[in-house]
Short mmCIF file of C-alpha atoms in Angstrom, two decimals:
data_model
loop_
_atom_site.label_atom_id
_atom_site.label_comp_id
_atom_site.label_asym_id
_atom_site.label_seq_id
_atom_site.Cartn_x
_atom_site.Cartn_y
_atom_site.Cartn_z
CA MET A 1 69.89 -38.82 78.66
CA ASP A 2 72.98 -39.28 76.50
CA LYS A 3 75.02 -36.57 74.82
CA LEU A 4 76.93 -36.92 71.57
CA GLU A 5 79.80 -34.51 71.07
CA PHE A 6 82.31 -33.81 68.35
CA ASP A 7 85.83 -33.48 69.71
CA GLU A 8 86.69 -29.89 68.79
CA SER A 9 90.08 -30.16 70.53
CA ILE A 10 91.51 -31.56 67.28
CA PHE A 11 91.34 -28.05 65.82
CA LYS A 12 94.23 -25.86 66.94
CA TYR A 13 94.26 -22.10 66.48
CA ASP A 14 97.02 -19.54 66.86
CA GLU A 15 95.81 -17.50 69.82
CA CYS A 16 97.89 -14.45 68.85
CA LYS A 17 96.33 -14.43 65.39
CA LEU A 18 92.90 -14.65 66.99
CA LEU A 19 93.71 -11.71 69.25
CA PHE A 20 94.99 -9.59 66.37
CA ARG A 21 92.08 -10.46 64.04
CA GLU A 22 94.13 -12.28 61.43
CA PRO A 23 91.76 -13.86 58.85
CA TYR A 24 91.67 -17.63 59.21
CA ARG A 25 92.44 -19.45 55.96
CA LEU A 26 90.83 -22.84 56.38
CA ASN A 27 91.72 -23.93 52.85
CA SER A 28 92.08 -22.51 49.32
CA TYR A 29 88.36 -21.76 49.12
CA ILE A 30 87.31 -20.80 52.64
CA THR A 31 88.71 -17.88 54.63
CA ILE A 32 86.89 -16.74 57.76
CA SER A 33 87.20 -13.11 58.87
CA GLN A 34 86.75 -11.98 62.44
CA PRO A 35 84.36 -9.02 62.69
CA THR A 36 84.98 -5.94 64.79
CA MET A 37 82.37 -4.61 67.16
CA GLN A 38 81.56 -1.93 64.56
CA ASP A 39 81.13 -4.62 61.89
CA ILE A 40 78.56 -6.36 64.08
CA ILE A 41 76.76 -3.08 64.80
CA ASN A 42 76.60 -2.30 61.08
CA PHE A 43 75.46 -5.81 60.22
CA GLY A 44 72.90 -5.80 63.03
CA GLU A 45 73.56 -7.53 66.34
CA GLN A 46 70.34 -9.54 66.29
CA GLU A 47 70.92 -10.65 62.70
CA TYR A 48 74.54 -11.55 63.50
CA TYR A 49 73.71 -13.77 66.47
CA GLN A 50 70.81 -15.38 64.63
CA MET A 51 73.16 -16.20 61.76
CA ILE A 52 75.93 -17.72 63.88
CA GLY A 53 73.29 -19.47 65.99
CA LEU A 54 72.05 -21.16 62.83
CA LEU A 55 75.54 -22.00 61.58
CA CYS A 56 76.71 -23.38 64.92
CA GLY A 57 73.41 -24.78 66.13
CA THR A 58 72.76 -28.46 66.69
CA PRO A 59 69.57 -30.45 65.94
CA SER A 60 68.89 -30.29 69.68
CA ASP A 61 68.72 -26.49 69.46
CA PHE A 62 66.01 -26.72 66.79
CA LYS A 63 64.14 -29.74 68.08
CA VAL A 64 60.66 -28.15 67.93
CA MET A 65 61.06 -27.05 64.30
CA LEU A 66 62.30 -30.50 63.31
CA TRP A 67 59.60 -32.29 65.32
CA ASP A 68 56.85 -30.23 63.70
CA ASN A 69 58.26 -31.27 60.31
CA GLY A 70 58.06 -34.95 61.25
CA GLN A 71 61.76 -35.36 62.06
CA ASP A 72 63.28 -36.67 65.26
CA TRP A 73 66.21 -34.45 66.27
CA ASN A 74 67.82 -37.44 67.97
CA LYS A 75 68.30 -39.13 64.60
CA ILE A 76 69.84 -36.22 62.69
CA SER A 77 73.56 -35.49 62.82
CA GLU A 78 74.81 -31.93 63.14
CA VAL A 79 76.31 -31.95 59.68
CA ASP A 80 73.13 -33.38 58.08
CA PHE A 81 71.18 -30.59 59.77
CA PHE A 82 73.61 -28.06 58.26
CA TRP A 83 73.11 -29.51 54.77
CA VAL A 84 69.36 -28.78 55.02
CA PHE A 85 69.66 -24.99 55.26
CA ALA A 86 73.20 -24.29 54.00
CA THR A 87 72.18 -23.67 50.39
CA SER A 88 69.94 -20.80 51.53
CA LEU A 89 72.96 -18.90 52.88
CA THR A 90 73.91 -16.13 50.46
CA PRO A 91 76.82 -13.67 50.98
CA ASP A 92 74.46 -10.96 52.24
CA LYS A 93 73.73 -13.26 55.21
CA THR A 94 77.22 -14.64 55.87
CA GLY A 95 79.59 -12.15 54.21
CA ILE A 96 80.63 -10.66 57.56
CA LEU A 97 82.40 -13.99 58.20
CA PHE A 98 82.89 -15.67 54.82
CA GLY A 99 83.26 -12.74 52.42
CA ASP A 100 81.98 -13.59 48.95
CA LEU A 101 81.74 -17.34 49.58
CA ASP A 102 78.25 -18.26 48.36
CA PHE A 103 76.85 -21.36 50.04
CA SER A 104 73.75 -21.12 47.84
CA LYS A 105 75.87 -22.23 44.87
CA PHE A 106 76.62 -25.57 46.53
CA ARG A 107 74.49 -28.65 46.03
CA MET A 108 74.21 -31.84 48.02
CA ALA A 109 76.22 -34.66 46.49
CA THR A 110 77.73 -38.01 47.42
CA LYS A 111 81.47 -38.48 47.78
CA ASN A 112 82.42 -41.40 45.56
CA GLU A 113 85.27 -42.65 47.75
CA THR A 114 83.32 -42.85 51.01
CA GLY A 115 79.63 -42.46 50.15
CA GLU A 116 79.51 -39.45 52.47
CA THR A 117 77.02 -36.69 51.77
CA VAL A 118 78.77 -33.38 51.05
CA LEU A 119 78.03 -29.92 49.68
CA TYR A 120 79.61 -29.64 46.24
CA ASN A 121 80.43 -26.57 44.15
CA GLU A 122 80.79 -27.64 40.53
CA GLU A 123 82.33 -24.36 39.38
CA PHE A 124 85.32 -24.72 41.70
CA ASP A 125 85.23 -28.53 41.95
CA PHE A 126 85.23 -28.17 45.72
CA ALA A 127 83.26 -30.01 48.40
CA ILE A 128 82.45 -29.19 52.02
CA ASP A 129 82.48 -32.44 53.96
CA SER A 130 81.82 -33.22 57.60
CA PHE A 131 85.39 -32.40 58.67
CA ILE A 132 85.39 -29.00 56.96
CA TYR A 133 81.95 -28.21 58.40
CA HIS A 134 83.08 -28.93 61.96
CA HIS A 135 86.29 -26.98 61.35
CA MET A 136 84.28 -23.92 60.21
CA VAL A 137 81.83 -23.90 63.10
CA SER A 138 84.54 -24.65 65.65
CA TYR A 139 86.37 -21.49 64.60
CA ILE A 140 83.19 -19.40 64.62
CA ARG A 141 82.41 -20.62 68.14
CA ARG A 142 85.96 -19.84 69.18
CA ILE A 143 86.02 -16.21 68.08
CA ASN A 144 82.58 -15.55 69.54
CA GLY A 145 83.20 -17.13 72.94
CA MET A 146 80.57 -19.81 72.36
CA THR A 147 80.60 -23.15 74.19
CA TYR A 148 79.91 -26.33 72.24
CA THR A 149 77.30 -28.35 74.13
CA GLY A 150 76.92 -31.25 71.72
CA THR A 151 73.64 -32.87 70.71
CA LYS A 152 71.56 -34.17 73.60
CA ILE A 153 69.98 -37.52 72.86
CA ILE A 154 66.66 -38.24 74.58
CA LYS A 155 65.18 -41.73 74.59
CA GLY A 156 61.55 -42.70 74.95
CA ALA A 157 58.43 -41.24 73.29
CA THR A 158 57.05 -39.76 76.51
CA ALA A 159 60.32 -38.04 77.42
CA LYS A 160 60.61 -36.59 73.90
CA LYS A 161 57.07 -35.19 73.99
CA LEU A 162 57.68 -33.60 77.39
CA VAL A 163 60.88 -31.94 76.17
CA ILE A 164 59.17 -30.70 73.00
CA GLU A 165 56.31 -29.22 75.03
CA ARG A 166 58.74 -27.53 77.40
CA ASP A 167 60.73 -25.98 74.56
CA ARG A 168 57.57 -24.95 72.72
CA ASN A 169 56.33 -23.08 75.80
CA ARG A 170 59.69 -21.37 76.18
CA MET A 171 59.57 -20.28 72.54
CA LYS A 172 56.08 -18.82 72.99
CA VAL A 173 57.22 -16.79 75.98
CA GLN A 174 60.35 -15.64 74.15
CA ALA A 175 58.35 -14.66 71.05
CA ASN A 176 56.42 -12.09 73.08
CA LYS A 177 59.58 -10.45 74.38
CA PRO A 178 61.63 -7.81 72.56
CA TYR A 179 65.14 -8.81 71.49
CA GLU A 180 67.61 -8.65 74.36
CA SER A 181 71.09 -7.60 73.29
CA GLN A 182 73.84 -10.11 74.03
CA LEU A 183 76.49 -7.38 73.93
CA VAL A 184 75.10 -4.22 75.50
CA ASN A 185 75.44 -5.32 79.15
CA LEU A 186 78.95 -6.63 78.52
CA ILE A 187 79.96 -3.42 76.77
CA SER A 188 78.43 -1.28 79.51
CA ALA A 189 80.21 -3.27 82.21
CA MET A 190 83.59 -3.20 80.48
CA LEU A 191 83.45 0.55 79.81
CA VAL A 192 83.25 1.19 83.58
CA TYR A 193 85.65 -1.61 84.54
CA PRO A 194 88.88 0.08 85.77
CA GLY A 195 91.17 -2.31 83.92
CA PHE A 196 89.53 -1.85 80.51
CA LYS A 197 91.56 0.69 78.53
CA TYR A 198 89.31 1.19 75.50
CA SER A 199 87.08 4.20 75.08
CA LYS A 200 83.67 3.68 73.49
CA ASP A 201 84.99 4.83 70.10
CA GLN A 202 88.12 2.67 70.34
CA LEU A 203 85.99 -0.33 71.22
CA LYS A 204 84.36 -0.16 67.79
CA GLU A 205 87.63 -1.34 66.22
CA CYS A 206 88.06 -4.18 68.72
CA GLY A 207 87.62 -7.69 67.32
CA ILE A 208 84.85 -9.81 68.83
CA TYR A 209 87.42 -12.37 70.05
CA GLU A 210 89.51 -9.69 71.77
CA PHE A 211 86.43 -8.23 73.43
CA MET A 212 85.08 -11.56 74.68
CA ASP A 213 88.57 -12.47 75.89
CA ALA A 214 88.74 -9.17 77.79
CA VAL A 215 85.38 -9.93 79.43
CA LYS A 216 86.65 -13.31 80.62
CA ARG A 217 90.03 -11.87 81.65
CA SER A 218 88.36 -9.18 83.77
CA GLN A 219 86.41 -11.87 85.63
CA ILE A 220 89.60 -13.87 86.19
CA TYR A 221 91.46 -10.77 87.40
CA THR A 222 88.68 -9.78 89.83
CA SER A 223 88.36 -13.27 91.30
CA THR A 224 92.16 -13.65 91.57
CA ILE A 225 92.54 -10.37 93.45
CA ALA A 226 89.70 -11.35 95.80
CA LEU A 227 91.33 -14.73 96.48
CA THR A 228 94.74 -13.15 97.07
CA GLN A 229 93.37 -10.56 99.46
CA GLY A 230 91.43 -13.24 101.30
CA ALA A 231 94.54 -15.41 101.58
CA TYR A 232 96.71 -12.60 102.93
CA SER A 233 94.04 -11.50 105.39
CA GLY A 234 94.16 -14.90 107.07
CA PHE A 235 90.42 -15.37 106.88
CA MET A 236 90.54 -17.91 104.07
CA ASP A 237 91.69 -21.52 104.07
CA THR A 238 93.61 -21.84 100.81
CA LYS A 239 94.78 -25.45 101.08
CA ASN A 240 91.98 -26.72 98.80
CA ILE A 241 92.33 -23.91 96.27
CA LYS A 242 94.42 -24.63 93.19
CA GLN A 243 97.55 -22.49 92.94
CA GLU A 244 96.59 -21.63 89.39
CA SER A 245 93.60 -19.73 90.77
CA PHE A 246 96.03 -17.12 92.12
CA ASN A 247 97.50 -16.48 88.67
CA TRP A 248 95.47 -14.00 86.62
CA PHE A 249 97.74 -14.62 83.60
CA ARG A 250 96.27 -18.10 83.23
CA SER A 251 94.29 -19.17 80.15
CA THR A 252 90.79 -17.76 79.89
CA ASP A 253 89.48 -21.16 78.67
#
């Protein structure tokens, strides 16, 4: 099984601006806002995660849907998959991130210089190409603490059918279950975590990036303290443990 990945490390973000919820101006036409926890509650948590799951999803994530429509997910690029549904995205669906940017007013077109397929807005004479697409979704993944897994390529008809059947069964099981919140357990845990200084009401104004960063930081802090106590107690061999593991100020990435 191969895996194709886009190198998101080419996109650099100001971490302080992320932490303080500064809107990200990608270009003259696209500015991405970071929602607060209250924004997500008002928008609807399930609707929010479904929306960013669609924006940031890969063909591999939607393999059953594509397969049932006669398309092999292994032969569709991430950006081509985005072109398929992008023009159905109106501001009421994406406004929490993109404001009044209306993807439904874009149409698929061909870039004369390169022959690349793009989304083109005639009114503003502006096109979303592959680079801009990856830039957008990379930022959305970043603020939401999502990990980019790439598109998994599966070879062989038998292997593809087995994977499709597996995913189809998983979808059937999931369809019979009520929606499980992605935030409620994290919120509950952080509100009782001694190092978390927000009250429930204060948390509503916390940006999603700040909250997810706090979740990761609390895990780093807890594991660092445990390692330090174990090292000082003399019951732990620390020679194979990286020194960075004892520093809870390290990056949360």
